[in-house]
XYZ file of C-alpha atoms in Angstrom:
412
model
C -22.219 10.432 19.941
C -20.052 7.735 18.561
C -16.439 7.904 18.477
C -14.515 7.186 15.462
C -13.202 4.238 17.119
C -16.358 2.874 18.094
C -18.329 3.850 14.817
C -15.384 2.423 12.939
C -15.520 -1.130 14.894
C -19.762 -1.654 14.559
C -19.107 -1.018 10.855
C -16.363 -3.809 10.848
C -18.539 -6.518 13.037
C -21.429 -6.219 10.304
C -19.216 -7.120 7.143
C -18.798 -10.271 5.776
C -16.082 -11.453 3.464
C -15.821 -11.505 -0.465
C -15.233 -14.911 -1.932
C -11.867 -15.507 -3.624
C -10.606 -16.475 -7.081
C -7.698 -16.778 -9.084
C -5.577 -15.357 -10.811
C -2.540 -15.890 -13.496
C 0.202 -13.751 -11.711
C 0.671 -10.840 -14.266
C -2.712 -9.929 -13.343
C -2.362 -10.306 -9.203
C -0.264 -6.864 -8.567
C -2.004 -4.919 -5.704
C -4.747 -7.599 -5.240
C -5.268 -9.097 -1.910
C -3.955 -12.648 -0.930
C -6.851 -14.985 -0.001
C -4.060 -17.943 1.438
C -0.967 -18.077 2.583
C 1.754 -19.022 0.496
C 4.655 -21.636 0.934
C 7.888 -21.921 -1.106
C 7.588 -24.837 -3.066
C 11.794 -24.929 -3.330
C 14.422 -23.115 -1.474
C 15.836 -19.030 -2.849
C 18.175 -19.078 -4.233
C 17.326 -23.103 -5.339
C 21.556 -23.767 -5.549
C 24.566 -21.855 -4.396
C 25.789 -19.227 -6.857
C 28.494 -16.588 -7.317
C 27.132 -12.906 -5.682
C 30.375 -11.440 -7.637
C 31.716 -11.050 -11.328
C 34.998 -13.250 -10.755
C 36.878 -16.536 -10.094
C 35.937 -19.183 -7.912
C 38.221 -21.038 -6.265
C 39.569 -22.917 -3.181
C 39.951 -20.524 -0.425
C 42.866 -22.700 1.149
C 44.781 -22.228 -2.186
C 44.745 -18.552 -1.486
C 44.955 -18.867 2.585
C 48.583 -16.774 2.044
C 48.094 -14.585 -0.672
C 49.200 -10.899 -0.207
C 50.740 -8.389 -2.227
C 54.155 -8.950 -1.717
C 53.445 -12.890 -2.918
C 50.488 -13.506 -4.803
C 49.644 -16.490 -5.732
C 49.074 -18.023 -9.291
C 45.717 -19.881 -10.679
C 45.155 -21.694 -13.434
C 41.824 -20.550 -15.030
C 40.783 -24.433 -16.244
C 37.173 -23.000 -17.100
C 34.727 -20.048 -18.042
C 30.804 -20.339 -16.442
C 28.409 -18.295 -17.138
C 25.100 -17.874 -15.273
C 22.497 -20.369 -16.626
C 25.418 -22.945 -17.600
C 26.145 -26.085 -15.702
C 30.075 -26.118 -14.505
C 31.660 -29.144 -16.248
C 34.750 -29.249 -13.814
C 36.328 -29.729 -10.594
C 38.485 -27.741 -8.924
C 41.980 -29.247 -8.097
C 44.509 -27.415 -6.087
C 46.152 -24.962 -7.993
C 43.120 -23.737 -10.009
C 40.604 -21.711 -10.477
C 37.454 -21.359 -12.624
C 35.853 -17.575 -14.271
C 32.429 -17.159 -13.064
C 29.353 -14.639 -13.777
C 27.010 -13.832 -10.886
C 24.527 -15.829 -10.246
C 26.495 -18.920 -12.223
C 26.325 -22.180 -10.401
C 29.469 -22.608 -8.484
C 31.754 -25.778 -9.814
C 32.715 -28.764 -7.621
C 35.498 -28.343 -5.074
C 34.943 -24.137 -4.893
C 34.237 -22.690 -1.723
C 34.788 -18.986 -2.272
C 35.070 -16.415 -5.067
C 37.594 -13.737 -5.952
C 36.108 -10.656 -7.480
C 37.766 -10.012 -10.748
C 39.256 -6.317 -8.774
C 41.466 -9.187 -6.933
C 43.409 -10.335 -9.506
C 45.230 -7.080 -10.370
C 42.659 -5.526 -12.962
C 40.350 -2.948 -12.892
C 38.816 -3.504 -16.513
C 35.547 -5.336 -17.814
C 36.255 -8.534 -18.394
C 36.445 -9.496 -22.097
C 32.969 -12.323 -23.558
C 35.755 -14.052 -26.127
C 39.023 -14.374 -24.277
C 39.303 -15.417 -20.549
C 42.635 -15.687 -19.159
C 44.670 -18.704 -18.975
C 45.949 -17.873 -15.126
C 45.185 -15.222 -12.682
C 47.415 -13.773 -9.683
C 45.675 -13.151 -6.760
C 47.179 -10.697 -4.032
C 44.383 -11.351 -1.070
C 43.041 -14.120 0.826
C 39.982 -14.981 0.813
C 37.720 -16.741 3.163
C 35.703 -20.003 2.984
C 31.853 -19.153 1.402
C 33.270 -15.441 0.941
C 31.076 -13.823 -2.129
C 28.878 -17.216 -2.279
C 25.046 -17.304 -2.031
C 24.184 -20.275 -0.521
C 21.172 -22.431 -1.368
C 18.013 -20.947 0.656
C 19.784 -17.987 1.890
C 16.847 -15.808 1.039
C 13.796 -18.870 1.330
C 14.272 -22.485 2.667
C 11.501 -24.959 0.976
C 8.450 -24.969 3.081
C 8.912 -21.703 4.479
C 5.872 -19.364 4.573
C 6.804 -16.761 2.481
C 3.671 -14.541 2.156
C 0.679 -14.383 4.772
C -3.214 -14.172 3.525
C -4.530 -10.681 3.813
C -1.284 -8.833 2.636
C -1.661 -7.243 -0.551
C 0.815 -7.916 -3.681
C 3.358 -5.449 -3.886
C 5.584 -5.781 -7.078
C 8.619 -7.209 -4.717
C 5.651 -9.679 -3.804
C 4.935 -10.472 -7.299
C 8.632 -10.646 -7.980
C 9.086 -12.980 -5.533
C 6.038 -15.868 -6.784
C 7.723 -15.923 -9.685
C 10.959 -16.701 -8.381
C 9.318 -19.529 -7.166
C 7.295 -20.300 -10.375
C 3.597 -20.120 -8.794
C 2.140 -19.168 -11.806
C -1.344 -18.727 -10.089
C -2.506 -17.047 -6.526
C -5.765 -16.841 -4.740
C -7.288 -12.988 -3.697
C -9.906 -11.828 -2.516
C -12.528 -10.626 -4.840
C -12.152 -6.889 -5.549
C -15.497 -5.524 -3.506
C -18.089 -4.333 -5.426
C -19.161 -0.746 -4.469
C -21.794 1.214 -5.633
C -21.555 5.459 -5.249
C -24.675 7.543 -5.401
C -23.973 11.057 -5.173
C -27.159 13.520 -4.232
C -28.328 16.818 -4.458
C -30.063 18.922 -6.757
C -27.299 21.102 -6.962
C -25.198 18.453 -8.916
C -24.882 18.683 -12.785
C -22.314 16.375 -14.576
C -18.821 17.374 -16.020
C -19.119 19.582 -18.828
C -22.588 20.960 -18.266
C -22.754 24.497 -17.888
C -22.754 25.848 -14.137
C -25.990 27.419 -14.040
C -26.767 29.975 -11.017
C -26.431 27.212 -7.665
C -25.256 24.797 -9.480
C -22.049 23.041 -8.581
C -19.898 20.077 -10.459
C -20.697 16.270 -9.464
C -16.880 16.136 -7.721
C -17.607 13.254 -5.373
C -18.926 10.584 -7.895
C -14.982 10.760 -9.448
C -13.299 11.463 -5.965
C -14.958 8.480 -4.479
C -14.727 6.037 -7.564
C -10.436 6.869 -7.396
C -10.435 6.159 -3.524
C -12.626 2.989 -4.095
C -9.649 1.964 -6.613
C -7.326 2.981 -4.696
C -8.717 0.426 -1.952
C -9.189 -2.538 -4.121
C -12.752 -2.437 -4.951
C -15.056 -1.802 -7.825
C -16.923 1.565 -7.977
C -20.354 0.838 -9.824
C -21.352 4.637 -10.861
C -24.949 5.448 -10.424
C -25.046 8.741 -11.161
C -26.258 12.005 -9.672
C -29.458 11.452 -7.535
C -32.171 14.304 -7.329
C -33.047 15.365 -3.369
C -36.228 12.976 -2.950
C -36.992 10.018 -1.633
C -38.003 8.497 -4.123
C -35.234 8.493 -6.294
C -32.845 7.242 -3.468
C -34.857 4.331 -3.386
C -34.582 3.926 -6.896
C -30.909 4.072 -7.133
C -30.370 1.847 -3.761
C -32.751 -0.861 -5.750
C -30.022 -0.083 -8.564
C -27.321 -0.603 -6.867
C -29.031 -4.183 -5.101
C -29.397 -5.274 -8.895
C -26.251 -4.492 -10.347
C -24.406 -6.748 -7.081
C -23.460 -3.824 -4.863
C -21.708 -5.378 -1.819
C -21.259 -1.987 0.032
C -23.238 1.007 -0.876
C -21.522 4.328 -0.438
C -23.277 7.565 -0.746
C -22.624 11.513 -0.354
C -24.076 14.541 0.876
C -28.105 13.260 2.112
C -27.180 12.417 5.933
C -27.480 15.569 7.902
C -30.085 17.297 9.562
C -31.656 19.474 7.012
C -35.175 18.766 5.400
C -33.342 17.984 1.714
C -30.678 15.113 3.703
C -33.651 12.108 2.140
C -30.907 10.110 2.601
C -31.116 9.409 5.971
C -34.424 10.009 5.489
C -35.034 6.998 3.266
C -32.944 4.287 5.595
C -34.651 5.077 8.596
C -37.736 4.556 5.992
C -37.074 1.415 4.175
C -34.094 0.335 5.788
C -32.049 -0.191 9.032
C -29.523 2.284 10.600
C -27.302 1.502 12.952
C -25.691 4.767 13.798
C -25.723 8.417 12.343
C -23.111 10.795 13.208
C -19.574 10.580 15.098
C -17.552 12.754 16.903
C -15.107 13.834 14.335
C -14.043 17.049 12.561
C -14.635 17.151 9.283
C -17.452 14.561 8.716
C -19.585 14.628 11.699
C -22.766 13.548 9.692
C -21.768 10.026 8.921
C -24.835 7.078 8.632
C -23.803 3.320 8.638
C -26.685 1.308 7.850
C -28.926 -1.763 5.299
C -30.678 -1.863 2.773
C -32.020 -4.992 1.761
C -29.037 -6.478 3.485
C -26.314 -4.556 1.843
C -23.957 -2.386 3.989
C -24.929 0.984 3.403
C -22.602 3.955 4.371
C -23.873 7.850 3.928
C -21.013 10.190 4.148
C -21.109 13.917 4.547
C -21.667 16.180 0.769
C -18.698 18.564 1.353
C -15.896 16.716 -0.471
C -13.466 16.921 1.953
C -15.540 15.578 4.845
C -16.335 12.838 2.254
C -13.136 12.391 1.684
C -11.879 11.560 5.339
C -14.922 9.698 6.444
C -13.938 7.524 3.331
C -10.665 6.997 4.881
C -12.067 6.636 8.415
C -14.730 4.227 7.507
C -15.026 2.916 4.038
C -11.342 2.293 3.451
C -11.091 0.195 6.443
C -14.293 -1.900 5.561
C -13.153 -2.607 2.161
C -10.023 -3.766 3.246
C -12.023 -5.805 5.571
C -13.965 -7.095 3.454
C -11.240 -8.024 1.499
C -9.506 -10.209 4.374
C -6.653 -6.953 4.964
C -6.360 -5.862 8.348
C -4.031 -3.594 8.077
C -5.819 -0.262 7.187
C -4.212 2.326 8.745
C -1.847 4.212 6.608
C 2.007 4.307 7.444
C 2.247 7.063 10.626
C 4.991 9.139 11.805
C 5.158 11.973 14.417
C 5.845 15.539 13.471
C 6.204 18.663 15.048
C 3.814 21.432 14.292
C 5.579 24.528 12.418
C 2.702 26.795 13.600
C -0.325 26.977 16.194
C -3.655 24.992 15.425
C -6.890 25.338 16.729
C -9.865 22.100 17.216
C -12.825 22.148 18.981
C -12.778 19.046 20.851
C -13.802 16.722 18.345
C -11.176 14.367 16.866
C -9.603 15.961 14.051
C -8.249 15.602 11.044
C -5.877 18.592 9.881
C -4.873 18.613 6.439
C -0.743 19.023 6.269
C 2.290 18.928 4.618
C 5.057 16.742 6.449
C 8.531 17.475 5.459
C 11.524 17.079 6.714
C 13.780 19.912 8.787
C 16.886 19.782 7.381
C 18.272 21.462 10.052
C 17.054 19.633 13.256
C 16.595 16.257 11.080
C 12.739 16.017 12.926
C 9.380 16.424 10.874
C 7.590 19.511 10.799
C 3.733 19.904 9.842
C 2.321 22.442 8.782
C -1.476 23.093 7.226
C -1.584 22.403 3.467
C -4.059 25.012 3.371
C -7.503 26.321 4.324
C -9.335 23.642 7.129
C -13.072 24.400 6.245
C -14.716 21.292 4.607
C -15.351 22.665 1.321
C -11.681 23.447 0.673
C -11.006 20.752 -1.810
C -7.335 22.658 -2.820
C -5.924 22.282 0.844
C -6.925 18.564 0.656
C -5.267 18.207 -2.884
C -2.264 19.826 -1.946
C -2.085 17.538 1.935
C 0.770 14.831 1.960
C -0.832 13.762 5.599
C -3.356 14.023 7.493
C -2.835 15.459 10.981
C -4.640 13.456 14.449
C -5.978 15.703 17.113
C -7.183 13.483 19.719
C -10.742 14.331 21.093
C -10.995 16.521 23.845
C -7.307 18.661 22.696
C -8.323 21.986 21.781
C -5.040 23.269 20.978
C -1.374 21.894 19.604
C 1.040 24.578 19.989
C 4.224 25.205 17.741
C 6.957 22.327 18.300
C 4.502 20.311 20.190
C 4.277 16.269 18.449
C 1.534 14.996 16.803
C 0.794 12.221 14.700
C 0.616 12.082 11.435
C -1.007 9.600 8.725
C 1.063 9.732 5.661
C -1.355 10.059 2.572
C -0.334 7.756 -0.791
C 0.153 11.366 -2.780
């Protein structure tokens, strides 16, 4: 049997990448980059004020102090987005807003707190002189021209996806349009005769179609498209209508649930080893041990387990990574710490996937985990309620209170 590393890394080799387009930047926020980025001009593009104050020559204050403070002549008042229109001599001194273009001849600023006043400064009247009781040193409070990006500079890598900071910072440069990969385009088939729709009655055996919605918000959450095809009856026959569905409507990846397992009712697998080609059914994990990877008419096809919360983590074993794949990311693992466990946990050799709560000890400063809740698969309130998802290596059949383990941190 597979192990999730393996089963993970023959999914990967069979993928091939989306195309990219473009986008106008308000619309680029969480989408992948397709090509790296260079600044076109340096951050910040001129040297500016970082303070609310006065800029002046830092030699004309070189012996300022409290017991002598020297006197400046305030010769002009520049605001941020206004072009200084004088020099600095010796002897003066010039208001200034942050971020306001520094005047010729300054080479320092003095915060307004220097010059013996702790109240706002006043829009209609600046001051004809100030006294300052502090030296101050040469490019003290300045930003300097590409302190934050020089021009050329490789600001962004492809493959990283566009965080709001990112977004903040294309504009800052004025690149009004990016290139991203594609979102993937995924269809979800969800099986069983079991399954009615939300709000149909829940006859006698009947459950609610849970995994259609769970794995159309994960999809999302990933960057792709869900394409929704609806419940599909337990028979062949209607699998193969619904893969030919989800062939027509563009499907790049096909993602199923429930179907895969061993009992005479899983047609899923049933069906690809039929019409299509499978290149692996189950892995060694706990939950989600009946996963399929597979084709069908040369779409990736992925069957993952019908209990929703071993759907759920072979999702984020499997499908999350090959979206982001697909999608030129390599970076799919979520952010990890290590915790200590709170309490005793059981596995039975498989790797597993506990569902926690991390939080912190206030008391030794270290993490602690602890189970969010029931650990059987159909326990969809422990997974809910989970902040992380625990790692138990294969082969460990026991973690013992205050022992470490590692722990994937979970977006909710």
């Amino acid at each position: 049997m597979l192990s999730v590393t393996e089963a993970r890394s023959r999914i990967i080799a069979r993928l091939q990448p989306v195309a990219a387009e473009t986008l106008g930047l308000a619309d680029a926020a969480g989408r992948i980059l397709a090509q790296p980025v260079h600044a076109p001009h340096a951050l910040p593009p001129f040297a500016n004020s970082a303070m609310d104050g006065y800029a002046v020559r830092a030699a004309d204050v070189a012996a300022a102090s409290s017991a002598a403070p020297v006197t400046l002549q305030v010769i002009e008042d520049i605001g941020a987005g206004h072009e200084p229109k004088s020099t600095l001599s010796a002897g003066t001194a010039a208001r200034i807003t942050t971020g306001a273009l520094l005047p010729a001849g300054a080479d320092a600023i003095i915060p307004v707190e220097w010059t013996g006043t702790d109240k706002p400064q006043s829009a209609q009247q600046c001051p004809p002189s100030i006294r300052v009781a502090q030296p101050a040193q040469p490019r003290q409070f300045i930003r300097a021209a590409g302190s934050d990006v020089t021009a050329g500079s490789p600001v962004l890598q492809a493959g990283v996806r566009l965080s709001a900071s990112a977004v903040g910072l294309l504009a800052a440069l004025g690149i009004a349009q990016v290139e991203v990969a594609s979102r993937v385009r995924v269809a979800v088939l969800s099986t069983g005769d079991e399954l009615v729709p939300l709000g149909a009655a829940l006859a006698p055996g009947k459950i609610r179609n849970s995994n259609s919605y769970t794995l159309a918000a994960l999809i999302h959450e990933a960057g792709g498209t869900p394409i929704d095809l609806g419940i599909v009856p337990d028979s062949i026959a209607a699998v193969e209508h619904s893969l030919a569905a989800a062939v027509q409507q563009g499907a790049q990846l096909i993602v199923s649930s429930a179907g895969v397992s061993m009992g005479n009712l899983d047609v899923v697998r049933q069906t690809l080893e039929k019409s299509g080609r499978v290149e692996f059914w189950q892995v060694n994990m706990r939950p989600g041990k009946p996963v399929l990877f597979g084709a069908h008419n040369g779409v990736p096809f992925l069957g993952l387990p019908g209990n929703p919360v071993s759907a759920i983590i072979a999702f984020e074993l499997f499908a999350r990574p090959a979206l982001l794949h697909m999608s030129g990311c390599g970076q799919w693992e979520r952010p990890a710490v290590m915790a200590r466990m709170a309490a005793d946990i059981q596995s039975d050799g498989r790797e597993t996937y506990v569902r926690a709560r991390v939080e912190l000890d206030e008391r030794s400063g270290e993490l602690r985990a602890r189970t969010s809740g029931g650990q059987e698969s159909h326990m969809l309130g422990a997974m809910a309620n989970a902040n992380a998802l625990l790692i138990i290596p294969a082969g460990v059949k026991s973690v013992r209170t205050g022992d470490p383990v590692k722990a994937w941190l979970l977006p909710n």
